[in-house]
Coordinates of C-alpha atoms and ligand atoms in Angstrom, one line a residue:
X1 CA 115.7 132.2 72.6
X2 CA 114.6 135.8 72.7
X3 CA 116.7 138.7 71.3
X4 CA 118.0 140.0 74.9
X5 CA 119.5 136.9 75.5
X6 CA 120.8 136.3 71.8
X7 CA 122.5 140.2 72.7
X8 CA 124.2 139.2 76.2
X9 CA 127.6 139.2 75.0
X10 CA 128.7 139.4 71.4
X11 CA 132.1 140.2 70.1
X12 CA 132.3 140.8 66.6
X13 CA 135.4 141.0 63.8
X14 CA 137.6 141.8 66.3
X15 CA 141.0 143.1 65.6
X16 CA 143.7 144.1 68.3
X17 CA 147.0 145.4 66.5
X18 CA 150.2 146.8 68.4
X19 CA 152.5 149.3 67.4
X20 CA 156.0 148.6 68.0
X21 CA 159.0 150.6 68.0
X22 CA 161.6 148.8 66.1
X23 CA 164.3 151.4 66.3
X24 CA 164.1 154.8 67.6
X25 CA 162.2 156.2 64.5
X26 CA 160.8 152.9 62.8
X27 CA 157.7 151.2 63.8
X28 CA 155.8 148.7 62.8
X29 CA 152.3 147.2 63.6
X30 CA 151.5 143.7 64.5
X31 CA 147.9 142.4 64.1
X32 CA 147.7 139.4 66.7
X33 CA 144.1 139.5 66.4
X34 CA 142.4 140.1 63.0
X35 CA 139.0 138.4 62.9
X36 CA 137.7 137.0 66.1
X37 CA 134.2 136.9 66.6
X38 CA 132.5 134.9 69.7
X39 CA 129.4 135.0 71.3
X40 CA 127.7 134.3 75.1
X41 CA 123.9 133.8 76.4
X42 CA 122.9 134.5 79.9
X43 CA 123.7 131.1 81.9
X44 CA 125.9 129.5 79.1
X45 CA 129.5 128.4 79.0
X46 CA 131.2 129.2 76.6
X47 CA 134.9 127.6 75.8
X48 CA 137.5 129.1 74.2
X49 CA 140.3 126.9 72.8
X50 CA 143.5 127.4 71.0
X51 CA 147.4 127.4 70.5
X52 CA 149.5 129.1 72.9
X53 CA 149.8 132.6 71.0
X54 CA 146.4 132.0 69.0
X55 CA 144.9 135.4 71.0
X56 CA 142.5 134.0 73.7
X57 CA 144.3 136.6 76.1
X58 CA 144.0 139.3 74.1
X59 CA 140.3 138.4 73.8
X60 CA 140.1 138.5 77.3
X61 CA 141.5 141.8 78.0
X62 CA 139.8 143.5 75.3
X63 CA 136.2 142.5 76.8
X64 CA 137.5 143.6 80.0
X65 CA 139.2 147.0 79.1
X66 CA 142.4 146.2 80.3
X67 CA 144.3 145.9 76.8
X68 CA 147.7 147.5 77.3
X69 CA 147.9 151.7 75.6
X70 CA 149.7 150.8 73.1
X71 CA 147.1 148.2 71.2
X72 CA 144.5 149.4 68.7
X73 CA 141.2 147.8 69.4
X74 CA 138.6 147.7 66.5
X75 CA 135.4 146.0 66.1
X76 CA 132.1 145.4 68.3
X77 CA 132.0 144.4 71.8
X78 CA 128.0 144.5 72.3
X79 CA 127.3 143.7 76.0
X80 CA 123.7 143.0 77.0
X81 CA 122.2 145.2 73.8
X82 CA 124.7 148.0 74.3
X83 CA 128.0 149.0 73.2
X84 CA 130.8 148.0 75.7
X85 CA 132.5 151.1 75.7
X86 CA 135.9 151.6 77.9
X87 CA 134.1 153.6 80.3
X88 CA 131.2 150.9 80.7
X89 CA 133.9 148.2 80.8
X90 CA 135.8 150.2 84.0
X91 CA 132.3 150.4 85.2
X92 CA 130.9 146.9 85.4
X93 CA 134.8 145.2 85.8
X94 CA 135.0 143.4 89.2
X95 CA 131.1 143.8 89.5
X96 CA 129.2 142.6 87.1
X97 CA 132.1 141.7 85.0
X98 CA 134.0 139.2 86.8
X99 CA 137.7 138.3 85.7
X100 CA 140.0 135.7 86.4
X101 CA 143.5 136.5 85.1
X102 CA 146.0 133.9 83.5
X103 CA 148.8 135.3 85.6
X104 CA 148.8 135.5 89.3
X105 CA 150.8 138.8 88.9
X106 CA 147.5 140.5 88.7
X107 CA 147.5 140.3 92.3
X108 CA 148.5 143.0 94.9
X109 CA 151.9 141.6 96.1
X110 CA 151.9 143.8 98.6
X111 CA 148.7 142.9 100.2
X112 CA 147.7 139.7 102.6
X113 CA 145.7 137.6 100.3
X114 CA 142.6 137.4 102.8
X115 CA 142.4 141.3 102.3
X116 CA 142.6 140.9 98.4
X117 CA 139.6 138.6 98.5
X118 CA 137.9 141.0 100.8
X119 CA 137.7 143.5 98.3
X120 CA 134.3 144.4 96.9
X121 CA 132.5 142.5 99.6
X122 CA 130.4 144.6 102.0
X123 CA 132.2 145.8 104.7
X124 CA 130.3 144.3 107.8
X125 CA 130.4 140.6 106.2
X126 CA 133.6 140.9 104.6
X127 CA 135.6 138.8 106.9
X128 CA 133.3 136.1 107.0
X129 CA 132.3 135.8 103.4
X130 CA 136.4 135.7 102.6
X131 CA 136.5 132.7 105.1
X132 CA 134.1 130.9 103.7
X133 CA 135.3 131.5 100.4
X134 CA 139.0 130.2 101.7
X135 CA 137.0 126.9 103.0
X136 CA 135.3 126.3 100.0
X137 CA 138.9 126.6 98.0
X138 CA 140.2 124.5 100.1
X139 CA 142.6 127.3 101.7
X140 CA 143.3 127.1 105.3
X141 CA 142.0 130.2 107.4
X142 CA 146.0 130.9 108.5
X143 CA 146.5 131.3 104.3
X144 CA 144.9 134.5 104.7
X145 CA 147.6 136.1 106.6
X146 CA 149.8 135.0 103.9
X147 CA 151.6 137.4 101.3
X148 CA 151.1 136.3 97.3
X149 CA 154.6 135.5 97.6
X150 CA 154.0 133.1 99.7
X151 CA 151.5 130.7 98.2
X152 CA 152.1 128.4 95.5
X153 CA 151.0 128.5 92.4
X154 CA 148.0 126.4 92.4
X155 CA 146.9 127.7 95.5
X156 CA 147.4 131.5 93.9
X157 CA 145.0 130.7 91.7
X158 CA 142.2 129.6 94.1
X159 CA 142.4 132.6 95.6
X160 CA 141.8 134.5 92.5
X161 CA 139.1 132.5 92.0
X162 CA 138.1 133.1 95.5
X163 CA 138.4 137.1 94.3
X164 CA 135.5 137.4 91.7
X165 CA 132.6 135.2 93.7
X166 CA 130.5 137.9 94.3
X167 CA 126.9 138.6 94.6
X168 CA 125.6 140.6 90.8
X169 CA 128.0 139.0 88.6
X170 CA 126.8 138.4 85.2
X171 CA 129.6 137.7 83.1
X172 CA 132.9 135.5 84.2
X173 CA 135.5 135.9 82.1
X174 CA 137.9 132.9 83.4
X175 CA 141.6 132.8 81.6
X176 CA 143.1 129.5 81.9
X177 CA 141.7 129.0 86.0
X178 CA 143.0 125.3 86.2
X179 CA 146.7 124.9 85.5
X180 CA 148.3 123.7 88.7
X181 CA 145.3 122.8 90.3
X182 CA 144.8 119.5 92.1
X183 CA 141.9 117.1 90.7
X184 CA 139.4 117.8 93.7
X185 CA 139.9 121.5 93.6
X186 CA 139.7 121.0 89.3
X187 CA 136.2 120.0 89.6
X188 CA 135.5 122.2 92.5
X189 CA 136.3 125.2 89.9
X190 CA 134.4 123.6 87.2
X191 CA 131.6 123.1 89.7
X192 CA 131.4 126.8 90.4
X193 CA 132.2 127.9 86.8
X194 CA 128.5 125.7 86.1
X195 CA 127.3 127.2 89.2
X196 CA 127.8 130.9 88.0
X197 CA 126.1 129.8 84.8
X198 CA 123.1 128.0 86.7
X199 CA 122.5 131.4 88.2
X200 CA 122.3 132.7 84.9
X201 CA 125.8 134.7 84.0
X202 CA 127.2 133.9 81.2
X203 CA 131.1 132.2 81.5
X204 CA 134.1 132.6 78.8
X205 CA 136.6 129.8 79.9
X206 CA 139.8 130.0 78.4
X207 CA 141.5 126.9 78.5
X208 CA 144.1 124.7 76.9
X209 CA 142.3 122.0 78.5
X210 CA 139.5 120.5 76.1
X211 CA 138.7 117.9 77.9
X212 CA 137.8 119.3 80.9
X213 CA 136.0 122.3 79.3
X214 CA 133.6 119.9 77.9
X215 CA 132.7 118.6 81.2
X216 CA 131.1 121.8 81.9
X217 CA 130.9 123.8 78.1
X218 CA 127.9 124.1 76.4
X219 CA 129.7 125.6 73.3
X220 CA 133.4 125.5 72.4
X221 CA 134.9 128.1 70.1
X222 CA 138.1 127.5 68.3
X223 CA 140.8 130.3 67.8
X224 CA 143.6 130.4 65.4
X225 CA 146.2 132.9 64.7
X226 CA 143.5 135.4 66.1
X227 CA 140.7 134.6 63.9
X228 CA 137.5 132.1 65.3
X229 CA 137.7 128.9 63.4
X230 CA 134.6 127.4 64.1
X231 CA 132.1 127.5 67.3
X232 CA 130.6 124.2 68.1
X233 CA 128.3 122.8 70.7
X234 CA 130.3 120.6 73.2
X235 CA 128.2 117.7 71.9
X236 CA 129.7 117.5 68.7
X237 CA 133.4 116.6 70.4
X238 CA 132.7 113.2 70.2
X239 CA 133.9 109.9 68.4
X240 CA 136.3 110.9 65.7
X241 CA 134.6 114.7 65.3
X242 CA 132.8 114.0 62.4
X243 CA 130.1 116.3 63.8
X244 CA 133.0 119.5 63.4
X245 CA 132.5 121.5 60.9
X246 CA 136.5 122.1 60.4
X247 CA 139.3 120.3 59.6
X248 CA 141.6 122.2 62.0
X249 CA 138.9 121.3 64.9
X250 CA 138.7 117.9 63.7
X251 CA 142.7 117.6 64.2
X252 CA 142.9 119.4 67.4
X253 CA 140.1 116.9 68.8
X254 CA 141.5 114.0 67.6
X255 CA 145.1 114.9 68.6
X256 CA 144.0 114.5 72.2
X257 CA 146.4 111.7 74.0
X258 CA 142.6 109.8 74.9
X259 CA 141.9 109.7 71.1
X260 CA 144.9 109.4 69.4
X261 CA 144.6 105.4 69.3
X262 CA 140.5 105.4 68.2
X263 CA 140.9 105.5 64.8
Ligands
ATP1 N1 151.6 143.6 74.7 C1 151.5 142.7 73.6 N2 152.2 143.5 72.5 C2 152.6 142.7 70.9 N3 152.0 141.7 71.0 C3 151.7 140.9 72.2 C4 151.2 142.0 73.0 N4 150.7 140.8 74.0 C5 150.1 139.6 73.3 N5 150.7 139.8 71.9 C6 151.2 138.8 71.4 O1 149.6 138.5 70.7 C7 149.4 137.3 70.2 C8 148.7 136.5 71.3 O2 148.9 136.5 72.6 P1 147.8 136.1 73.9 O3 148.4 136.0 74.9 O4 146.3 136.6 73.8 O5 148.0 134.5 73.6 P2 147.3 133.5 74.4 O6 146.3 132.7 73.1 O7 146.5 133.7 75.2 O8 148.3 132.3 74.5 P3 148.5 131.4 76.0 O9 147.9 130.1 75.6 O10 150.1 131.1 75.7 O11 148.4 132.1 77.1 C9 151.3 136.6 71.1 O12 151.7 136.3 69.3 C10 151.3 137.8 71.6 O13 153.0 137.9 71.5
NI2 NI1 146.5 133.5 77.5

């Protein structure tokens, strides 16, 4: 591995705190992320797993530069050898760095979904490309004329996926892209992520679904209470987890329904 590749994306000792107003005059600080480090190489899929509330979405939002205004973010985020400043994040967001958000509320409620998928595509070919993307994600052509509230959760998720398939994408951050997706579309989404990686992009796949993630991930970062517990090769998730370093990771692995009875 050369140096440039190692420096593709490096999140080092990230901490995120929020100032909360308890009463009119009193404030307190909460720190959901305190010591989080993760890195992604070019062409690699890094799964980020952890319980609800462990800080996965905040990590994604920190990389994208879309944390709420009252968040205090410390630590380093290095992208392709350079500090990812707020300004840089804004420049790259939706272009080199694609985001599939966890909540479908990120879609514009007042814009037809077909139009939303056309944003960022070359004007001349946008409509054609959007239709191809719809076909790829098993959306009907007529669905493009619908507003977000007229689509099911699974359909919305597929629309969001289509919005990030763009030429020139180098980093894809997908925050729980698979819930509510039926099995065929799920494998399509996983293989799309694998395609991004094959084309040289780095992919961060945030998910609760370790089993699906392992189908495509190269490594897995395990997050607990805003800290990195372990970063393991996907291959280490087998048997009873003997190759995993941390007790917490082994427990997570062994608690999966298909592993529970393997003792
Ligand atoms: N704007 C905010 N202000 C205060 N606390 C916040 C804010 N956003 C998130 N948090 C807290 O930070 C913690 C981590 O939240 P985050 O959304 O990153 O969790 P997550 O791992 O993505 O969970 P899930 O799997 O349920 O999506 C939670 O305890 C949450 O309450
Ligand atoms: Ni989340």
